[in-house]
Short mmCIF file of C-alpha atoms and ligand atoms in Angstrom, two decimals:
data_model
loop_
_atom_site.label_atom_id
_atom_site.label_comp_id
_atom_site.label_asym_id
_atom_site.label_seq_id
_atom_site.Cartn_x
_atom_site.Cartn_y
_atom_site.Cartn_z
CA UNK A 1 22.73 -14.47 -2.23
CA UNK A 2 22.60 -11.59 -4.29
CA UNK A 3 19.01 -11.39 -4.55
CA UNK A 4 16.90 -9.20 -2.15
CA UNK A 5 13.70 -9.04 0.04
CA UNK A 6 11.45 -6.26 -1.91
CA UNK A 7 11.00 -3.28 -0.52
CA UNK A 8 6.95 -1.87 -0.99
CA UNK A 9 5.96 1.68 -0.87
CA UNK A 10 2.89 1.50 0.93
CA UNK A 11 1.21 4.79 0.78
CA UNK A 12 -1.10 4.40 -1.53
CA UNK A 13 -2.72 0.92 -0.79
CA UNK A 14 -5.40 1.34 -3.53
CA UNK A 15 -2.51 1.34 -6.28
CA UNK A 16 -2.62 -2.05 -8.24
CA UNK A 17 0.97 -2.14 -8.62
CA UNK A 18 1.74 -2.11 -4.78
CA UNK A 19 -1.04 -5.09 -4.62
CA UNK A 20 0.77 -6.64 -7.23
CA UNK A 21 4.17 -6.08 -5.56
CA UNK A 22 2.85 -7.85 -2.33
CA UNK A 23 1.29 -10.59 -3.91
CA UNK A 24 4.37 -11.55 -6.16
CA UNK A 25 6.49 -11.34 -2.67
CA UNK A 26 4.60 -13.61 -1.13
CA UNK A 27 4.53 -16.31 -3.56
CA UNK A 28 8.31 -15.91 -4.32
CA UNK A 29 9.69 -14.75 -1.03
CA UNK A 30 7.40 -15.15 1.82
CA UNK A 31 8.69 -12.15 2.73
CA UNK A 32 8.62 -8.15 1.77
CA UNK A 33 9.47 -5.23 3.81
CA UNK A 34 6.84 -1.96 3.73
CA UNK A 35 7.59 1.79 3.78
CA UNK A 36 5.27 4.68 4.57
CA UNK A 37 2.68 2.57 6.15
CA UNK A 38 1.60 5.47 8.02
CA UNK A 39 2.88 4.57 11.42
CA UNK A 40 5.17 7.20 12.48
CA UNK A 41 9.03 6.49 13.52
CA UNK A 42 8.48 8.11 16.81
CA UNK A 43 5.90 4.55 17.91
CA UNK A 44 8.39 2.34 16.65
CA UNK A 45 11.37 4.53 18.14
CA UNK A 46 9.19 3.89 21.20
CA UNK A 47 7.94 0.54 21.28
CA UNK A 48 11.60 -0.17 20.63
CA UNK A 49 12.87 1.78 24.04
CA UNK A 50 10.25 -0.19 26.05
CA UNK A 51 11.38 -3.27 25.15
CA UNK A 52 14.80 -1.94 25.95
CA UNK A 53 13.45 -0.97 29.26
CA UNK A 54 11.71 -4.27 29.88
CA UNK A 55 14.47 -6.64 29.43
CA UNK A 56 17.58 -4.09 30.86
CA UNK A 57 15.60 -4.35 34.34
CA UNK A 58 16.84 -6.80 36.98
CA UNK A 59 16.50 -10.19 36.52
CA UNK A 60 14.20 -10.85 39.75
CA UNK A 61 12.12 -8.46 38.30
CA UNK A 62 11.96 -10.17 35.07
CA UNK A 63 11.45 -13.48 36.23
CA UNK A 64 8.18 -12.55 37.39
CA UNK A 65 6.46 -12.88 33.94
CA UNK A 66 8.19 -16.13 33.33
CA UNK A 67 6.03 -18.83 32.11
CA UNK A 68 5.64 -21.75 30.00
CA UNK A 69 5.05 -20.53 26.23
CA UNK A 70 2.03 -22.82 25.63
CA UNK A 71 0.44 -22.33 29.28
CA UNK A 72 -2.75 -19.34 29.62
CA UNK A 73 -1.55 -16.29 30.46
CA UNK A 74 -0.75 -12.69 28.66
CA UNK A 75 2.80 -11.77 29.35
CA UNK A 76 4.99 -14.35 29.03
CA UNK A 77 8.74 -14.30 29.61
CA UNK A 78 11.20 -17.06 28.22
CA UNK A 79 13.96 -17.74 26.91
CA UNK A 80 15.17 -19.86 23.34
CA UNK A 81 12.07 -21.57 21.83
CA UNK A 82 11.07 -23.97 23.41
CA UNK A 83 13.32 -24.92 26.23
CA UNK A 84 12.69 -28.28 27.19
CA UNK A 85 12.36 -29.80 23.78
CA UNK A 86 14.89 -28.33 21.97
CA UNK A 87 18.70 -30.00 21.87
CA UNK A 88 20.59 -26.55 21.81
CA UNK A 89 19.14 -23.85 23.17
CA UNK A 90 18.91 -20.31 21.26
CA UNK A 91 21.08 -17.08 22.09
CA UNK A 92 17.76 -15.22 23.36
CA UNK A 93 14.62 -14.20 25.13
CA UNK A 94 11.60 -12.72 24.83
CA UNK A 95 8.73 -11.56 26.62
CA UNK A 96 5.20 -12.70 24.73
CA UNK A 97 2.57 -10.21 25.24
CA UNK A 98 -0.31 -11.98 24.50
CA UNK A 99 -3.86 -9.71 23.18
CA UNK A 100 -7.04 -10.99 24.18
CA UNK A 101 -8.52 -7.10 24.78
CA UNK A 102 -7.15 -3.95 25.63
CA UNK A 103 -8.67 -4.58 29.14
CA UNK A 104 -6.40 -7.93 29.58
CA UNK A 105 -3.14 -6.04 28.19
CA UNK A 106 -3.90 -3.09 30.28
CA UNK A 107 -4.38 -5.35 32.99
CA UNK A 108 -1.64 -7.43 32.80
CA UNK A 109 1.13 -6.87 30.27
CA UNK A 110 4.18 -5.11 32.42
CA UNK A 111 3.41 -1.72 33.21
CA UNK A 112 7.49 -1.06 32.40
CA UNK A 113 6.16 -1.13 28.18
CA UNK A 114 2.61 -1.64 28.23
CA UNK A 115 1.26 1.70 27.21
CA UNK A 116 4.03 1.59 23.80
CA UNK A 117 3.41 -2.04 22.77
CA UNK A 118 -0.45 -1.22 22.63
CA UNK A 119 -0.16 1.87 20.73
CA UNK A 120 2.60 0.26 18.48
CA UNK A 121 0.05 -2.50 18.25
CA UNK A 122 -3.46 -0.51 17.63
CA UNK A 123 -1.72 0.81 14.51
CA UNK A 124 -0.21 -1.77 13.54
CA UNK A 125 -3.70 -3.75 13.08
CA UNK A 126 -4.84 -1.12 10.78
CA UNK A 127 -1.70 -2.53 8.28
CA UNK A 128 -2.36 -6.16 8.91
CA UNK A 129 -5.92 -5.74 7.80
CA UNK A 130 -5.11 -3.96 4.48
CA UNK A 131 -2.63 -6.69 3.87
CA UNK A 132 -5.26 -9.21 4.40
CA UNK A 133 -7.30 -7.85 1.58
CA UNK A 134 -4.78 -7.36 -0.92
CA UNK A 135 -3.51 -10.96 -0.46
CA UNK A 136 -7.78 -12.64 -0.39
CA UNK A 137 -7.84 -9.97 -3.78
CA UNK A 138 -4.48 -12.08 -4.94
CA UNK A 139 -6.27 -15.15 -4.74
CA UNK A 140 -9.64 -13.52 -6.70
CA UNK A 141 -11.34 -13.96 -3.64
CA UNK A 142 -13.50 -11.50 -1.61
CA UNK A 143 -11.31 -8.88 0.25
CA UNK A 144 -10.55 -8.81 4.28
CA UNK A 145 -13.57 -8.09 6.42
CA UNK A 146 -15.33 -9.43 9.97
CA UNK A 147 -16.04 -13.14 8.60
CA UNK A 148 -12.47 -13.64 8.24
CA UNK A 149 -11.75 -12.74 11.47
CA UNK A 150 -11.69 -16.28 13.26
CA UNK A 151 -9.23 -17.46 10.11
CA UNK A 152 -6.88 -14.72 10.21
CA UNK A 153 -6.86 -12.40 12.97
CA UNK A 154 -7.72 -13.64 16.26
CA UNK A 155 -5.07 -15.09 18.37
CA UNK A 156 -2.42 -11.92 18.40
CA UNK A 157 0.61 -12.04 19.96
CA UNK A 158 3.10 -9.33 20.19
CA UNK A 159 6.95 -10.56 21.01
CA UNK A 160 9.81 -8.77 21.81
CA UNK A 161 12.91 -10.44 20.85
CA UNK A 162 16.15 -9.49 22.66
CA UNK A 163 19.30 -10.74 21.09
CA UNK A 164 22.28 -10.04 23.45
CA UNK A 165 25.80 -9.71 21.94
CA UNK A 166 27.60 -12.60 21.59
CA UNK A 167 31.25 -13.15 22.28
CA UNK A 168 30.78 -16.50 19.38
CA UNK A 169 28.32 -15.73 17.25
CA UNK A 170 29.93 -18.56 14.89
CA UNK A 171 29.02 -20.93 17.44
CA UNK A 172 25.42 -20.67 18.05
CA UNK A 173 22.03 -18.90 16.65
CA UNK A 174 19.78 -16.16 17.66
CA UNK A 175 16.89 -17.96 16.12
CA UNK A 176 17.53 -21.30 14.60
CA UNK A 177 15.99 -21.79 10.97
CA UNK A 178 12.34 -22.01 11.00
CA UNK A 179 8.99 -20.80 9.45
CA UNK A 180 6.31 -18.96 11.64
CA UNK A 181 3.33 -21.20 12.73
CA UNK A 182 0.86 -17.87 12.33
CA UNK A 183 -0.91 -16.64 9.31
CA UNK A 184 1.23 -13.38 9.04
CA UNK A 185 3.58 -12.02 10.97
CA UNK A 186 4.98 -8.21 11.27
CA UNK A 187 8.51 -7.58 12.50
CA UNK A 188 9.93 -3.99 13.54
CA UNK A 189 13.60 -4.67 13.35
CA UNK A 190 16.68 -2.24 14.86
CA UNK A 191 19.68 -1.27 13.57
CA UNK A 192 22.02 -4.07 14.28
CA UNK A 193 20.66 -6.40 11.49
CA UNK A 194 21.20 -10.37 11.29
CA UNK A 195 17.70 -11.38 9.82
CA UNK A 196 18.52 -14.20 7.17
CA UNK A 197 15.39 -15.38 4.47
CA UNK A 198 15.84 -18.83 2.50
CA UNK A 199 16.35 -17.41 -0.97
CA UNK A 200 14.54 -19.07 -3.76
CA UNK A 201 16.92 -21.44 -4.85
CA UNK A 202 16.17 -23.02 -0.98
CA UNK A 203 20.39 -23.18 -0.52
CA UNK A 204 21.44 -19.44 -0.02
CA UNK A 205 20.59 -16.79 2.29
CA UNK A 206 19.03 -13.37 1.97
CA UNK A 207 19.96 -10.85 4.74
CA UNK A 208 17.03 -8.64 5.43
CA UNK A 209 19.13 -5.26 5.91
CA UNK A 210 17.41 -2.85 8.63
CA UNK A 211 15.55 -0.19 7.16
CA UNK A 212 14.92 2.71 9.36
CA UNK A 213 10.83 3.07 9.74
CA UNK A 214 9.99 -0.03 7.37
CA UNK A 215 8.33 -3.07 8.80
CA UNK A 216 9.43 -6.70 7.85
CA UNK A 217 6.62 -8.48 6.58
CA UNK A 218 6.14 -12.17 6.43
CA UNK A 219 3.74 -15.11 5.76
CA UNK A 220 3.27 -18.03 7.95
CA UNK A 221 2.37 -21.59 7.70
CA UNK A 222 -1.14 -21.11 7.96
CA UNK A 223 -1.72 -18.68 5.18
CA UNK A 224 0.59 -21.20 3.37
CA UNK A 225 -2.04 -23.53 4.13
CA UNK A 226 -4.96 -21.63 3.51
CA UNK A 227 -3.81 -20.58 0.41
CA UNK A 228 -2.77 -24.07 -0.68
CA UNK A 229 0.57 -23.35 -1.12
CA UNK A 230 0.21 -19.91 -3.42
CA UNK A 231 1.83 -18.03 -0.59
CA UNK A 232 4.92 -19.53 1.15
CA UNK A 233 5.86 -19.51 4.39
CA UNK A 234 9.84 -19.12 4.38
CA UNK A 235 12.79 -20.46 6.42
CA UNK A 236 14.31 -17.71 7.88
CA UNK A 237 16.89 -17.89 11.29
CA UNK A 238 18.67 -14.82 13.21
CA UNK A 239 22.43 -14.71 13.41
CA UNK A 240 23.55 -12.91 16.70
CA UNK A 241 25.88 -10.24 16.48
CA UNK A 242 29.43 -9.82 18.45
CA UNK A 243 29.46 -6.56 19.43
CA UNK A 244 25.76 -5.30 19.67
CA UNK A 245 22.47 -6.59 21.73
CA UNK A 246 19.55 -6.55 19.14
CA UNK A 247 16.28 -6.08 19.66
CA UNK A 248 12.95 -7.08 17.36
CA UNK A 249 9.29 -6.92 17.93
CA UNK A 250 7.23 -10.04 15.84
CA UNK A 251 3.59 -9.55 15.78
CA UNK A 252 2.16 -13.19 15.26
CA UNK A 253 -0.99 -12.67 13.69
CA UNK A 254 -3.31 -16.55 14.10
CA UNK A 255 -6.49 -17.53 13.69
CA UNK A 256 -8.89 -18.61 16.93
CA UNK A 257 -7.22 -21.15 18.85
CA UNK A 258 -10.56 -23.56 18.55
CA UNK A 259 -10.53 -22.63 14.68
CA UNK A 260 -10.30 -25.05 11.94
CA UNK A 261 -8.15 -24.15 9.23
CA UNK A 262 -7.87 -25.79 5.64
CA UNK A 263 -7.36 -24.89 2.09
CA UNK A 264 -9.88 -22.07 1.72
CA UNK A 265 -12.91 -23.80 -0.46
CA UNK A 266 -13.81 -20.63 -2.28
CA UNK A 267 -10.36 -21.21 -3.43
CA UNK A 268 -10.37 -24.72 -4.47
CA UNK A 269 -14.17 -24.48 -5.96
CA UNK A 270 -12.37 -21.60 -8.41
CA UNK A 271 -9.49 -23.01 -9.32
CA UNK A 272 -10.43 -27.36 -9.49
CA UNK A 273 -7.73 -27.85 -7.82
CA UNK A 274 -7.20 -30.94 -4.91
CA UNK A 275 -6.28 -29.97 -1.52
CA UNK A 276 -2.74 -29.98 -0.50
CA UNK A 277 -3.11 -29.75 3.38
CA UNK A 278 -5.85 -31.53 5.83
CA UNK A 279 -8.19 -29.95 8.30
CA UNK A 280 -6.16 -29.07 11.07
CA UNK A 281 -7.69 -27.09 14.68
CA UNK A 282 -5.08 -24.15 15.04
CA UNK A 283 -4.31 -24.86 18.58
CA UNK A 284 -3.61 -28.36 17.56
CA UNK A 285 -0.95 -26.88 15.01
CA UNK A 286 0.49 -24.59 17.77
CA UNK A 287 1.11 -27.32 19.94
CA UNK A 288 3.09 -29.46 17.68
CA UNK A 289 5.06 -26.19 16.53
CA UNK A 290 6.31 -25.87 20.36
CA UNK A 291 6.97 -29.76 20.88
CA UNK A 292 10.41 -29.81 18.96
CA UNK A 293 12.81 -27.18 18.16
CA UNK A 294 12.55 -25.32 15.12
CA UNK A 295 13.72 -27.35 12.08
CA UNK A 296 13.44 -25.85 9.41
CA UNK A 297 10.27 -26.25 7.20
CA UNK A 298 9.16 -29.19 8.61
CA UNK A 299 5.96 -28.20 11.02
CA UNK A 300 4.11 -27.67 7.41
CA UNK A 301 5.17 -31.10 6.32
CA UNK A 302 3.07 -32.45 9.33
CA UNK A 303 0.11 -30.31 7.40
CA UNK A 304 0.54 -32.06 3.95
CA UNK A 305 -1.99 -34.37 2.25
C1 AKG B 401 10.78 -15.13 15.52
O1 AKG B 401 10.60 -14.54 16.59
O2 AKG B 401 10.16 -16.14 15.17
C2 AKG B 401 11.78 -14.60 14.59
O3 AKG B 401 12.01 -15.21 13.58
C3 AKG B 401 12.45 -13.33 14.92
C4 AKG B 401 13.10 -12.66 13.75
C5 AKG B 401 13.94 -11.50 14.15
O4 AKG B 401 14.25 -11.27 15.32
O5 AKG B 401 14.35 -10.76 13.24
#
């Protein structure tokens, strides 16, 4: 496609037009990308290294933080999506660090890139929040503060993606297509590229080219949800790459687990309109994300009125 993912200058957050610019992304794209956010290069340079570090180290070291993705825990290591549902498996790991508190990351996310993924993640939080408000302000609704907590930003995990190169890429996927089950999610991307967006039109691709020191921005099904459909969560898939092993860092951003999400009411009450998703308990959502493979769009449907 020849359209492209906007890019949004960031470093003035209190400018309408960069609220506007977010807003209009996330209706028509799902997805924007953010410069001068105020994080500097040298924590995502680092974050980057350490999950270099974590995943170059031997695989009986590794294999100590495997775990099933839906079981307890706070570092979990795995590989595809979800292994034992899906029919082809993808061309990847990752190693979920889940946040509950500093003390539980301290305690038990890998000391190998613990200290960089919680200082990548303690600013990163700062962002999230300010996006928060301006999208709640793009609905006319109150801005981002503690009572939206629960909804929005509660259940955090941070994943590192590793993407080794792949002798056919033609022949298999990084990531196959899907749309995040979170509210938001923020992705630090390298330089090797091979992010792909649904464009518009819902046939063609977008490629989301790497931009040194942006962050890849993107709405998930439950802000799709909560915003009855205003924002969109997008298809998106990663395409490995021959030559190069590629690495990405996805901040899922969810609501509680126990939380009950809907079409916000303050929304519906201001606009008349009907709701065009049930009540649904977030963990009840995850779940059925993680019992097929990713397909597309489809978890949302599950959602629908
Ligand atoms: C995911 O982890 O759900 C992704 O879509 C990763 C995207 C990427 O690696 O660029």
């Amino acid at each position: 496609s020849d359209e492209s993912i906007p890019v949004v200058d960031v470093s003035n957050w209190d400018d309408p037009a960069v609220a506007d610019s977010i807003c209009e992304a996330s209706r028509k794209y799902g997805f924007f990308q953010i410069i001068n956010h105020g994080i500097p290069v040298e924590v995502l340079d680092e974050v980057q290294a350490a999950a270099h570090r974590f995943f170059e180290m031997p695989a009986a070291e590794k294999v100590k933080f495997k775990r099933d993705p839906t079981a307890p825990g706070t570092a979990k290591l795995g590989t595809s999506f979800s292994p034992s549902k899906e029919k082809v498996m993808e061309w990847k790991d990752y190693l979920s660090l889940q946040y509950f508190s500093e003390e539980t990351a301290a305690a038990d996310w890998p000391p190998i890139c613990k200290n960089e993924a919680l200082e990548y993640f303690k600013r990163a939080q700062v962002i999230i929040r300010r996006i928060y408000d301006v999208l709640l302000k793009g609905l006319n609704l109150k801005g981002f503060d503690k009572s939206k907590e629960s909804l929005l930003m509660s259940w955090i995990a941070v994943n590192f993606n590793y993407y080794p190169s792949c002798p056919n890429p033609e022949l298999t996927v990084g990531v196959g297509r899907h749309s995040d089950g979170s509210a938001l999610t923020v992705l630090l991307q390298d330089d090797v590229g091979g992010l792909f967006v649904r464009a518009p039109d819902g046939e063609s691709w977008i490629h989301v080219p790497p931009t040194r020191g942006a962050l890849v921005i993107n709405i998930g099904d439950i802000l799709q949800l909560l915003s009855n459909g205003r924002y969109k969560s997008i298809e998106h898939k990663v395409v490995p790459n021959l030559r190069k092993t590629r690495v990405s860092i996805a901040i899922f951003v969810n609501p509680a687990a126990h939380q009950v999400v809907a079409p916000l009411p303050e929304l519906l009450e201001s606009t008349g309109e009907k709701p065009l998703y049930r009540e649904i308990v977030f963990l009840d959502y995850f779940k059925y994300f993680f019992s097929k493979g990713h397909d597309g769009k489809a978890t949302i449907d599950w959602a629908k009125i």
